[in-house]
JSON list of C-alpha atoms in Angstrom, two decimals:
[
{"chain": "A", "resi": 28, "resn": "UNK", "atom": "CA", "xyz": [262.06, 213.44, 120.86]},
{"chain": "A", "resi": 29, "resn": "UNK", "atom": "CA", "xyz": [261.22, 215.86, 118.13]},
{"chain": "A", "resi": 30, "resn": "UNK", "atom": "CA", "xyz": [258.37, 215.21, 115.66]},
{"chain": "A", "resi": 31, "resn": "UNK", "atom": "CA", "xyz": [259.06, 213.38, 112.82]},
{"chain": "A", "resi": 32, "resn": "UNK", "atom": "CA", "xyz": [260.22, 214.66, 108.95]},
{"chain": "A", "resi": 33, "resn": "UNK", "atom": "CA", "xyz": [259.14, 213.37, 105.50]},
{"chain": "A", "resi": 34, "resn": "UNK", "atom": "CA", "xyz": [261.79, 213.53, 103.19]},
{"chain": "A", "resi": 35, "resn": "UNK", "atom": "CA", "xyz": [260.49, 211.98, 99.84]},
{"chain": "A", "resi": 36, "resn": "UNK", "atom": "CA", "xyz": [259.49, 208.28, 101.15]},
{"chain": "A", "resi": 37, "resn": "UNK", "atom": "CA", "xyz": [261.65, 208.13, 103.86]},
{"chain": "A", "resi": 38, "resn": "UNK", "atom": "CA", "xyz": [260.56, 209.28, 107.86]},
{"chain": "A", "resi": 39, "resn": "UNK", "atom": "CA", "xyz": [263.51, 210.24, 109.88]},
{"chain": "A", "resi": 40, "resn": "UNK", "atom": "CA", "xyz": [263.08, 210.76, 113.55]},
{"chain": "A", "resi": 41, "resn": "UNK", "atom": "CA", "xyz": [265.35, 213.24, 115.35]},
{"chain": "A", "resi": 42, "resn": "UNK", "atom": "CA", "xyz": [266.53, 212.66, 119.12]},
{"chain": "A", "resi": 43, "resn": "UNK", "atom": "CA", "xyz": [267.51, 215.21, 121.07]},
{"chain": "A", "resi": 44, "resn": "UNK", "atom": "CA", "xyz": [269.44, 213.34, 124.10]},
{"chain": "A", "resi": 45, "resn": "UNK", "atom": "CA", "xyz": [270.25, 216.03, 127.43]},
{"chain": "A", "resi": 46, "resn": "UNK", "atom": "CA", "xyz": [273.58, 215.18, 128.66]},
{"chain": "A", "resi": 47, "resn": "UNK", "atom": "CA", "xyz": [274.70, 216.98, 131.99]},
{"chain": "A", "resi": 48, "resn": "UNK", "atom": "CA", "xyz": [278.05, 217.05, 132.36]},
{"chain": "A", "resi": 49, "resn": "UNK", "atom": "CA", "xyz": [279.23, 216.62, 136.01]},
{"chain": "A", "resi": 50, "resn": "UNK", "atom": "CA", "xyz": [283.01, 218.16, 136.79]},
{"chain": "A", "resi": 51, "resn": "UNK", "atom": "CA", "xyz": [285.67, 215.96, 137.69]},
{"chain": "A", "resi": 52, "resn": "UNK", "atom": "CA", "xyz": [286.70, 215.67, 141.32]},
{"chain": "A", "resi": 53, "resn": "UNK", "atom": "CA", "xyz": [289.66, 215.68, 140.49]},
{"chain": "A", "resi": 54, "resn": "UNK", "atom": "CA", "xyz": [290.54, 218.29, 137.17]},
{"chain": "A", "resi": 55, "resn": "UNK", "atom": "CA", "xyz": [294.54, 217.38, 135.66]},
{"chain": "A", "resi": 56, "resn": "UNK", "atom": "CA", "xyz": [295.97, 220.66, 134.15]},
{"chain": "A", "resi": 57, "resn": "UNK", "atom": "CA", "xyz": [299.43, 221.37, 132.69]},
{"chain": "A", "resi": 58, "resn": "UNK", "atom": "CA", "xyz": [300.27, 224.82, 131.68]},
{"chain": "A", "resi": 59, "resn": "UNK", "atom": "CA", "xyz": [301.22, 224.51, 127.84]},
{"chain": "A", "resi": 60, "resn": "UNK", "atom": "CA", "xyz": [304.80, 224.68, 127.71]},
{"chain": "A", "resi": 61, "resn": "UNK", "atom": "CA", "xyz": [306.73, 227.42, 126.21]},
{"chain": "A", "resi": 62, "resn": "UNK", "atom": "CA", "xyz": [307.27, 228.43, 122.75]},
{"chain": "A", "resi": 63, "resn": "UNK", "atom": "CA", "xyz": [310.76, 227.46, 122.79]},
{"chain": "A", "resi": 64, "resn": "UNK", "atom": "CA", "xyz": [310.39, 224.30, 124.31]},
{"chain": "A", "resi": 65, "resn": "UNK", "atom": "CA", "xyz": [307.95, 223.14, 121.48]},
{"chain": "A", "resi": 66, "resn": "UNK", "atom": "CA", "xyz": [310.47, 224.47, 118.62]},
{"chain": "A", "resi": 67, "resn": "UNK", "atom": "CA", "xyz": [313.39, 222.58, 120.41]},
{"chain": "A", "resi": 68, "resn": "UNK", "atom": "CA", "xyz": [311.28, 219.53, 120.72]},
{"chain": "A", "resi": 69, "resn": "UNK", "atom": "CA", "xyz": [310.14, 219.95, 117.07]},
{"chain": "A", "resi": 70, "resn": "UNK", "atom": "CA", "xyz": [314.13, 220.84, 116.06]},
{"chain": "A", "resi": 71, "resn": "UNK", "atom": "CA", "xyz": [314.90, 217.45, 117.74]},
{"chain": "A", "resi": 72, "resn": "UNK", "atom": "CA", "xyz": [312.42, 215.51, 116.39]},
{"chain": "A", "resi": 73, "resn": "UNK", "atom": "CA", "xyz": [313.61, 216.53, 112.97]},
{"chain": "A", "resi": 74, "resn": "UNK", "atom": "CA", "xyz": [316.66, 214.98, 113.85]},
{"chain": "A", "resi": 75, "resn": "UNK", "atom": "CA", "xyz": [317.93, 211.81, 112.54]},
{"chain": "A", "resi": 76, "resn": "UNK", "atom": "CA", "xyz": [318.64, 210.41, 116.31]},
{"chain": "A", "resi": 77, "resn": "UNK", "atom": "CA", "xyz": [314.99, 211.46, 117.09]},
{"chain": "A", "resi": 78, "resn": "UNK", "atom": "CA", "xyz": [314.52, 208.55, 118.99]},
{"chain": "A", "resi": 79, "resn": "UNK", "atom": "CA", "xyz": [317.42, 208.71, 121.13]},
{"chain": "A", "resi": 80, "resn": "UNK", "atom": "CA", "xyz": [316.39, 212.23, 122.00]},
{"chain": "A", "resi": 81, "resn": "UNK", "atom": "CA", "xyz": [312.78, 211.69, 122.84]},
{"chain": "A", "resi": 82, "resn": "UNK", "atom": "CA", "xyz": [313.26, 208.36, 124.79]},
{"chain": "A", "resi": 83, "resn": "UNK", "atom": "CA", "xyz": [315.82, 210.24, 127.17]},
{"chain": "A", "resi": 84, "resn": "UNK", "atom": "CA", "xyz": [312.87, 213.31, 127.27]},
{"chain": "A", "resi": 85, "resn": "UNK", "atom": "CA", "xyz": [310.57, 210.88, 128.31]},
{"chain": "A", "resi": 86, "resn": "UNK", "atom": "CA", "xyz": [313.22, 209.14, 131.40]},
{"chain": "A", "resi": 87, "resn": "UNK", "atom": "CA", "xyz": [313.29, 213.22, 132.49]},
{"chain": "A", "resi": 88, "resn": "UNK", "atom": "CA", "xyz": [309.50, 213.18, 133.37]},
{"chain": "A", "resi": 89, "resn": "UNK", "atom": "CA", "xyz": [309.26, 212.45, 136.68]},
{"chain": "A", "resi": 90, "resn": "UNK", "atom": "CA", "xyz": [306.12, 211.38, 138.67]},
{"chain": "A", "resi": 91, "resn": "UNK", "atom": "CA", "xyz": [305.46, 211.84, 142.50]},
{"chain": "A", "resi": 92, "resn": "UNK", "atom": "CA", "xyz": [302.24, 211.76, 144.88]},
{"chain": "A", "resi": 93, "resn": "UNK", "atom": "CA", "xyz": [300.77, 214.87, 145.51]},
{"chain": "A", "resi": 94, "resn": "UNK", "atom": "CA", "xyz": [299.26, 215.56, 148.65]},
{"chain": "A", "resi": 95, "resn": "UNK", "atom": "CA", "xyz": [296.05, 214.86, 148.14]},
{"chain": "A", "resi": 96, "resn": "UNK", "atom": "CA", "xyz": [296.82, 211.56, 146.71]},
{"chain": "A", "resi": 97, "resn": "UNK", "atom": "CA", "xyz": [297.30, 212.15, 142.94]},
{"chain": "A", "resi": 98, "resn": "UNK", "atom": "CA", "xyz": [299.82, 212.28, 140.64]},
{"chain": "A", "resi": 99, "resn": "UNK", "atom": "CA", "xyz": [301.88, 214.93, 139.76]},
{"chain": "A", "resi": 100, "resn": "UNK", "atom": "CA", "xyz": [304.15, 215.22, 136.81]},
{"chain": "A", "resi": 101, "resn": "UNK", "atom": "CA", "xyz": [307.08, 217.73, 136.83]},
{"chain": "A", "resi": 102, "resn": "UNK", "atom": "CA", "xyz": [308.59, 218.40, 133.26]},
{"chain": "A", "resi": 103, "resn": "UNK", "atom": "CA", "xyz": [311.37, 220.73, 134.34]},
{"chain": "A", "resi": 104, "resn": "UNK", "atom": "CA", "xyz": [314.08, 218.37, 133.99]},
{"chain": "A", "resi": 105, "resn": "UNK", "atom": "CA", "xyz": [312.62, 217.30, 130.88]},
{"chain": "A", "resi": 106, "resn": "UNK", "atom": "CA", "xyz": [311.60, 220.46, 129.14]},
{"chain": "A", "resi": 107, "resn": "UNK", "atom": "CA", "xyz": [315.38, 221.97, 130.00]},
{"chain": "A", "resi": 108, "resn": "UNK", "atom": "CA", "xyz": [317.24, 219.35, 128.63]},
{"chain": "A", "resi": 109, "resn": "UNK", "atom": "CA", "xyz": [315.13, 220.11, 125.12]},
{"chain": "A", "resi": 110, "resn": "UNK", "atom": "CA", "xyz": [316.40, 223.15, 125.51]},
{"chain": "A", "resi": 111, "resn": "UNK", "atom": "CA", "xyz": [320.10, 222.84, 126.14]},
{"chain": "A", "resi": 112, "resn": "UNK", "atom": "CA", "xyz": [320.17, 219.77, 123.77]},
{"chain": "A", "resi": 113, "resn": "UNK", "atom": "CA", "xyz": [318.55, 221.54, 120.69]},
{"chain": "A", "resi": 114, "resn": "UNK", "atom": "CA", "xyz": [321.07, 225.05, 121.41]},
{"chain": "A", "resi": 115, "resn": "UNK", "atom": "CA", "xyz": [323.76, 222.38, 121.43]},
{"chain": "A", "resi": 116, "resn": "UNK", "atom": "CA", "xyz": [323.08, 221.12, 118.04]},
{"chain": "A", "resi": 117, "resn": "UNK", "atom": "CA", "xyz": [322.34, 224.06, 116.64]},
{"chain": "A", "resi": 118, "resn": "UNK", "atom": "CA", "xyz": [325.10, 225.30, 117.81]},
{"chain": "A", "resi": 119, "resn": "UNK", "atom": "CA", "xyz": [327.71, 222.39, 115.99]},
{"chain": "A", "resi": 120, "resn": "UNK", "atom": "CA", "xyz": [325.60, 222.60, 112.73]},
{"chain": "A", "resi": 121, "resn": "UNK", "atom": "CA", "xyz": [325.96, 226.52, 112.74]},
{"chain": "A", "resi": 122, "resn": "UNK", "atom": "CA", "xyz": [330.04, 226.20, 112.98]},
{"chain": "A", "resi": 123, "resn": "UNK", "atom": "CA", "xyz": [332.06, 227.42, 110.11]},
{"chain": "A", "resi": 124, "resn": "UNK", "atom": "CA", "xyz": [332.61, 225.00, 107.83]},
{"chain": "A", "resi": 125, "resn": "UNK", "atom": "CA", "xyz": [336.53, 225.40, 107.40]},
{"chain": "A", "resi": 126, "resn": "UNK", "atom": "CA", "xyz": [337.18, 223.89, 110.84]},
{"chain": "A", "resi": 127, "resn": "UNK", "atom": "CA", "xyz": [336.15, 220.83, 109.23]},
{"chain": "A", "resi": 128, "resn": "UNK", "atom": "CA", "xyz": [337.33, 221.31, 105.87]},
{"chain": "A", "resi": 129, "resn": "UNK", "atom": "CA", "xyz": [340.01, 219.43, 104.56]},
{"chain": "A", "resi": 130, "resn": "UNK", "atom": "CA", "xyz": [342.38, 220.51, 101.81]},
{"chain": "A", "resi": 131, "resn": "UNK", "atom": "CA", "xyz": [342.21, 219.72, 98.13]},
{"chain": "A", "resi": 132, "resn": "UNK", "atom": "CA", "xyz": [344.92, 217.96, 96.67]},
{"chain": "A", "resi": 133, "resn": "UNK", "atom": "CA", "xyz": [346.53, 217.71, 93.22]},
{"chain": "A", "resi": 134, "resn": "UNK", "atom": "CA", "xyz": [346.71, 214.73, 91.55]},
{"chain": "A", "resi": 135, "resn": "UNK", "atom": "CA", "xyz": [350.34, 214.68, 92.41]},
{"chain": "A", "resi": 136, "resn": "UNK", "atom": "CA", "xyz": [350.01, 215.41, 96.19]},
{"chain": "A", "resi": 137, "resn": "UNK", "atom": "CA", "xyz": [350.63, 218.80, 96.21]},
{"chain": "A", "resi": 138, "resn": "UNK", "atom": "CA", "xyz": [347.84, 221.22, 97.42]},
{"chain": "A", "resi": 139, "resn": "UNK", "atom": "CA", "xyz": [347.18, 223.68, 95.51]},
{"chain": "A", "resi": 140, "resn": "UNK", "atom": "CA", "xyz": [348.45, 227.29, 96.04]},
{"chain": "A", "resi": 141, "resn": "UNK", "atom": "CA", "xyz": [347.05, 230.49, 94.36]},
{"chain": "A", "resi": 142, "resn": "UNK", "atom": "CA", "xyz": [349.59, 230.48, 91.78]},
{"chain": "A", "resi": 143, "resn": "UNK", "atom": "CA", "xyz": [348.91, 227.24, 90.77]},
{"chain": "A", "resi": 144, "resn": "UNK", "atom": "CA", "xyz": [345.24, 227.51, 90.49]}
]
């Protein structure tokens, strides 16, 4: 405890409390996954089927006993299909836009030619 302060009428007392901070046995790590993972996982999120996306992430995750007797958690199934799923829609929101295009039509049925125009 340190000594106490006046400030105008008021005493404060100060407490210094000495926590020791024992390690874990145990000490649960994960590498932070790579760049590209978290910008597919943030391009999917962005999606409007988000939630379709993130609940099939989260099946991916698998958990199995380690040898020692904890848990371990493998993301590799998990992390790749972020991967392939984001390239995938990027990929059909990056095609050109006349394979979907459909053509204008006049008001009498006829579509328009360049002569026309």
């Amino acid at each position: 405890m340190s000594s106490p302060r006046r400030s105008g009428n008021h005493t404060e007392q100060h407490y210094t409390a000495t926590v020791s901070h024992q390690p874990a046995p145990t000490r649960l790590t994960r590498a932070a996954p790579h760049p590209d993972v978290v910008t597919a996982a943030e391009f999917l999120l962005a999606e409007r089927d988000a939630y379709l996306y993130r609940r099939r992430y989260l099946e991916l995750i698998t958990h199995t006993p380690g040898p020692d007797g904890t848990t371990l958690t493998d993301y590799t199934a998990a992390e790749k299909y972020l991967l392939t799923t984001a390239a995938r829609r990027r990929k059909a929101l990056l095609r050109p836009a006349a394979l979907y295009a459909v053509p204008a039509t006049e008001p009498d049925g006829d579509v328009p030619t360049s002569h026309n125009r």
